[in-house]
Amino acid sequence: MFHIVINGCNDVKVQGVKVSAAGESPNTDGIHVQSSSGVTILDSKIGTGDDCVSVGPGATNLWIENVACGPGHGISIGSLGKEQQEAGVQNVTVTSVTFTGTQNGVRIKSWGRTSGGFARNILFQHALMNNVDNPIIIDQNYCPDNGNCPGQASGVKISDVIYQDIHGTSATEVGVKLDCSSKNPCTGISLEDVKLIYKNQPAEASCTNADGSASGFVLPNSCLKT
C-alpha cells in the first residue's frame, strides 16, 4: 500500500517527488525507509492518508529536507517496537518542512511492549505547522484504532532528540505531547525556539516520563523534567 519503499539500501537520493492520495486512504505512506543507510529525501510534496514519510527499524543516517506534507499523518519515526528483537533508528535529520492540516507534525511512535529497539540522535528543525492536530508528539503507547493493544511499557529507548525552530498553529490545545515509556523514559529531549499557537492563544504541553531541557523562546512552556 506504500507508494515508495526504500528497504535494505545504501546511499539513495529521492528528489522532486510528488505523491498524492486521498486523505482517508489507509496505509498509503508516501515514502517508507527501513533497514537502510545514507538515504536523502529532498524537495518533495506528499499528501496521503497515512504518514508522508515513515521511518522504520534499521534506518540510519537519514536526511529529509524541504518536504511539504498534507494531508496525512506527518513525518513519523516508527512505529517501532513491534518486534522484541529490532534494529534501532539513529542519526536522522528532518529540516525545512511544512505540514498543512495533518494529524501529526513530527512524530516518534512505538508500541507498548517489550523491545530492544531505540531511536536516538534525531533532529527536527525549521518546521512550519499549519493547523496540525499534534505538531510535536512522542507516542510510546502507539496502538492504532485501540485494537489488540499490548498494554505494556514500551521497551524502545528514545534519547537525544532536538526540536529546533518549530512554529505555527496547532488544531488542538496540546501542541507538544511527549508520552514516553515508564520503563525507558525519554532522555536528552531538547526544545529550542518553539512557538505553537492554538486559537490565538499559546498551545499547551503535556509530558509523561520525559527528561530534557528547553532554551530560547519556547511556547508552550516546557514541561520537561530537567
mmCIF file of N, CA and C in Angstrom, residues 100 107 121 147 151 154 166 208 219:
data_model
loop_
_atom_site.group_PDB
_atom_site.id
_atom_site.type_symbol
_atom_site.label_atom_id
_atom_site.label_comp_id
_atom_site.label_asym_id
_atom_site.label_seq_id
_atom_site.Cartn_x
_atom_site.Cartn_y
_atom_site.Cartn_z
ATOM 1 N N THR A 100 0.550 20.853 6.622
ATOM 2 C CA THR A 100 -0.708 21.577 6.459
ATOM 3 C C THR A 100 -1.889 20.630 6.668
ATOM 4 N N ARG A 107 6.696 13.218 14.485
ATOM 5 C CA ARG A 107 6.218 12.194 15.429
ATOM 6 C C ARG A 107 7.235 11.065 15.574
ATOM 7 N N ASN A 121 19.622 10.385 18.517
ATOM 8 C CA ASN A 121 20.280 11.371 17.657
ATOM 9 C C ASN A 121 19.351 11.786 16.507
ATOM 10 N N GLY A 147 -7.030 -1.387 18.939
ATOM 11 C CA GLY A 147 -7.389 -2.793 18.785
ATOM 12 C C GLY A 147 -6.242 -3.715 19.151
ATOM 13 N N GLY A 151 -0.590 -3.132 25.728
ATOM 14 C CA GLY A 151 -0.809 -2.577 27.070
ATOM 15 C C GLY A 151 0.356 -2.706 28.023
ATOM 16 N N SER A 154 6.607 0.402 26.840
ATOM 17 C CA SER A 154 7.453 0.251 25.659
ATOM 18 C C SER A 154 8.909 0.050 26.062
ATOM 19 N N ILE A 166 10.610 25.412 15.570
ATOM 20 C CA ILE A 166 9.345 24.813 15.132
ATOM 21 C C ILE A 166 8.219 25.761 15.540
ATOM 22 N N THR A 208 5.026 13.092 29.858
ATOM 23 C CA THR A 208 4.996 11.920 30.729
ATOM 24 C C THR A 208 6.305 11.166 30.551
ATOM 25 N N LEU A 219 7.277 28.147 23.508
ATOM 26 C CA LEU A 219 5.852 28.275 23.774
ATOM 27 C C LEU A 219 5.134 27.131 23.076
#
